[in-house]
Amino acid sequence: DAMAHPPSWEARIDHLIQLWLDAETSSINSDPTWRYIAAWLEANKPPPLPLRLTHGDPQAPNVMIDHEGNYLVVDWEFASIGDPREDLGWYNLSSTAAGPNLYEADPEAFLAAYRAVTGFSEVEVNQLTVGYFTILSAMKILGPINAQLDKFALGENSGTTTALQV
């Protein structure tokens, strides 16, 4: 249940790290890279933040501007209760693939504006924490791709979707 409230920040992050470990054990070709990434994520956890409603897919196509100039965030199908920096990581990752990536243009200015709006400190939100959550959020893409490749290798999927994802 995406909207279930995790018991703690640690439990939420541990769950997301576990997805990396699950990718190795569920794949037909065990690759230790998944485990190495999970170990790095475990060893480099940033300071915790209060869990909040996260969008799950923040990117330019999910922002609309109304006739009064108000920004409206739409498409909340991937919303969950989590660390708000999860959205920063996903934004950075997805916007690098399909811009615009406002973070990449001037990371410090972007983060200063984000901290001003959220009230988070520089210790809590900085380039290192964005990097951490960018890696953590990559499983949203890599997990399904890995699963599709397994199905393709087993002959369970011969569609063009697999080729497009890879």
Short mmCIF file of C-alpha atoms in Angstrom, two decimals:
data_model
loop_
_atom_site.label_atom_id
_atom_site.label_comp_id
_atom_site.label_asym_id
_atom_site.label_seq_id
_atom_site.Cartn_x
_atom_site.Cartn_y
_atom_site.Cartn_z
CA ASP A 1 0.00 0.00 0.00
CA ALA A 2 1.73 3.16 -1.25
CA MET A 3 -0.08 5.38 1.22
CA ALA A 4 0.70 3.28 4.27
CA HIS A 5 2.62 5.29 6.82
CA PRO A 6 6.00 3.69 7.49
CA PRO A 7 6.69 3.28 11.21
CA SER A 8 9.84 5.39 10.94
CA TRP A 9 12.22 7.14 8.56
CA GLU A 10 14.69 4.29 9.05
CA ALA A 11 12.04 1.71 8.10
CA ARG A 12 11.17 3.64 4.93
CA ILE A 13 14.78 3.95 3.79
CA ASP A 14 15.52 0.33 4.72
CA HIS A 15 12.55 -0.76 2.59
CA LEU A 16 13.88 1.19 -0.41
CA ILE A 17 17.38 -0.24 0.08
CA GLN A 18 15.87 -3.73 0.32
CA LEU A 19 14.52 -3.29 -3.22
CA TRP A 20 18.14 -3.24 -4.43
CA LEU A 21 18.85 -6.50 -2.61
CA ASP A 22 15.62 -8.04 -3.92
CA ALA A 23 16.69 -7.21 -7.47
CA GLU A 24 19.71 -9.46 -7.08
CA THR A 25 17.91 -12.38 -5.47
CA SER A 26 14.91 -12.29 -7.82
CA SER A 27 16.90 -12.09 -11.04
CA ILE A 28 17.77 -15.16 -13.09
CA ASN A 29 21.33 -13.83 -13.33
CA SER A 30 22.57 -12.84 -9.91
CA ASP A 31 24.60 -9.66 -10.20
CA PRO A 32 26.49 -8.47 -7.09
CA THR A 33 26.26 -4.87 -8.30
CA TRP A 34 22.78 -4.66 -6.73
CA ARG A 35 24.24 -5.74 -3.37
CA TYR A 36 27.15 -3.31 -3.63
CA ILE A 37 24.78 -0.42 -4.30
CA ALA A 38 22.58 -1.48 -1.37
CA ALA A 39 25.64 -1.63 0.90
CA TRP A 40 26.70 1.85 -0.19
CA LEU A 41 23.19 3.20 0.42
CA GLU A 42 23.15 1.59 3.87
CA ALA A 43 26.55 3.02 4.80
CA ASN A 44 25.81 6.54 3.54
CA LYS A 45 22.34 7.31 4.86
CA PRO A 46 21.76 11.05 5.19
CA PRO A 47 20.27 12.61 8.31
CA PRO A 48 16.59 11.71 8.62
CA LEU A 49 13.75 14.08 7.82
CA PRO A 50 10.13 13.84 8.93
CA LEU A 51 8.12 11.58 6.65
CA ARG A 52 5.71 13.45 4.40
CA LEU A 53 3.48 13.02 1.40
CA THR A 54 5.74 12.62 -1.62
CA HIS A 55 4.63 12.93 -5.23
CA GLY A 56 6.69 10.05 -6.57
CA ASP A 57 7.05 11.41 -10.11
CA PRO A 58 8.00 15.10 -10.01
CA GLN A 59 8.95 16.26 -13.49
CA ALA A 60 8.01 19.07 -15.85
CA PRO A 61 5.01 17.31 -17.49
CA ASN A 62 3.41 16.96 -14.04
CA VAL A 63 3.37 20.69 -13.34
CA MET A 64 0.69 22.97 -14.75
CA ILE A 65 0.38 26.73 -14.46
CA ASP A 66 -3.10 28.19 -14.14
CA HIS A 67 -4.29 31.50 -15.59
CA GLU A 68 -3.21 33.32 -12.40
CA GLY A 69 0.35 31.97 -12.56
CA ASN A 70 -0.08 29.39 -9.79
CA TYR A 71 1.90 26.18 -10.14
CA LEU A 72 -0.22 23.06 -9.80
CA VAL A 73 1.25 19.59 -9.38
CA VAL A 74 -0.80 16.88 -11.11
CA ASP A 75 -0.57 13.11 -11.66
CA TRP A 76 -0.31 11.81 -8.10
CA GLU A 77 -0.59 8.08 -8.95
CA PHE A 78 2.85 7.30 -7.47
CA ALA A 79 2.33 9.30 -4.26
CA SER A 80 3.48 7.77 -0.99
CA ILE A 81 4.55 8.67 2.51
CA GLY A 82 8.31 9.04 2.47
CA ASP A 83 11.32 11.31 2.74
CA PRO A 84 10.72 14.48 0.69
CA ARG A 85 14.23 14.13 -0.75
CA GLU A 86 13.00 11.06 -2.62
CA ASP A 87 11.22 13.51 -4.92
CA LEU A 88 14.43 15.52 -5.36
CA GLY A 89 16.32 12.38 -6.36
CA TRP A 90 13.64 11.24 -8.79
CA TYR A 91 13.38 14.72 -10.28
CA ASN A 92 17.13 14.83 -10.83
CA LEU A 93 17.19 11.37 -12.41
CA SER A 94 14.15 11.73 -14.65
CA SER A 95 14.92 15.31 -15.67
CA THR A 96 18.43 14.33 -16.70
CA ALA A 97 16.87 11.84 -19.13
CA ALA A 98 14.11 14.18 -20.33
CA GLY A 99 14.67 17.79 -19.26
CA PRO A 100 14.51 20.43 -18.29
CA ASN A 101 16.74 19.71 -15.30
CA LEU A 102 16.68 22.90 -13.25
CA TYR A 103 18.83 21.27 -10.58
CA GLU A 104 21.65 20.44 -12.99
CA ALA A 105 21.82 24.01 -14.35
CA ASP A 106 22.78 25.48 -10.95
CA PRO A 107 22.62 22.96 -8.09
CA GLU A 108 23.41 25.42 -5.31
CA ALA A 109 20.81 27.97 -6.43
CA PHE A 110 18.22 25.22 -6.86
CA LEU A 111 18.92 23.81 -3.40
CA ALA A 112 18.98 27.24 -1.76
CA ALA A 113 15.52 27.94 -3.20
CA TYR A 114 14.30 24.50 -2.11
CA ARG A 115 15.63 25.00 1.42
CA ALA A 116 14.03 28.45 1.60
CA VAL A 117 10.62 27.01 0.72
CA THR A 118 10.85 23.87 2.87
CA GLY A 119 12.79 25.19 5.85
CA PHE A 120 15.24 22.28 5.65
CA SER A 121 18.85 22.97 6.55
CA GLU A 122 21.92 22.70 4.34
CA VAL A 123 22.96 19.63 6.33
CA GLU A 124 19.65 17.97 5.44
CA VAL A 125 19.45 19.06 1.79
CA ASN A 126 22.64 19.42 -0.21
CA GLN A 127 24.29 17.99 -3.31
CA LEU A 128 25.33 14.84 -1.43
CA THR A 129 21.79 14.11 -0.26
CA VAL A 130 20.43 14.73 -3.77
CA GLY A 131 23.04 12.28 -5.07
CA TYR A 132 22.03 9.72 -2.45
CA PHE A 133 18.34 9.96 -3.29
CA THR A 134 19.06 9.98 -7.03
CA ILE A 135 20.76 6.59 -6.63
CA LEU A 136 18.05 5.34 -4.27
CA SER A 137 15.30 6.32 -6.73
CA ALA A 138 17.02 4.70 -9.72
CA MET A 139 15.43 1.40 -8.68
CA LYS A 140 12.12 2.78 -10.01
CA ILE A 141 13.62 2.43 -13.49
CA LEU A 142 16.15 -0.36 -13.03
CA GLY A 143 13.82 -2.78 -11.24
CA PRO A 144 11.24 -2.98 -14.04
CA ILE A 145 13.96 -3.09 -16.71
CA ASN A 146 15.67 -5.97 -14.91
CA ALA A 147 12.36 -7.83 -14.60
CA GLN A 148 11.64 -7.33 -18.32
CA LEU A 149 15.10 -8.58 -19.27
CA ASP A 150 14.55 -11.70 -17.16
CA LYS A 151 11.23 -12.36 -18.91
CA PHE A 152 12.86 -11.83 -22.27
CA ALA A 153 15.70 -14.24 -21.42
CA LEU A 154 13.17 -16.87 -20.32
CA GLY A 155 11.19 -16.46 -23.53
CA GLU A 156 8.18 -15.08 -21.66
CA ASN A 157 8.32 -11.72 -23.40
CA SER A 158 9.34 -11.03 -26.96
CA GLY A 159 7.63 -7.66 -27.33
CA THR A 160 9.19 -4.41 -28.37
CA THR A 161 8.61 -2.95 -24.91
CA THR A 162 11.65 -4.80 -23.61
CA ALA A 163 13.85 -3.38 -26.35
CA LEU A 164 12.53 0.13 -25.72
CA GLN A 165 13.21 -0.09 -21.98
CA VAL A 166 16.77 -1.25 -22.51
#
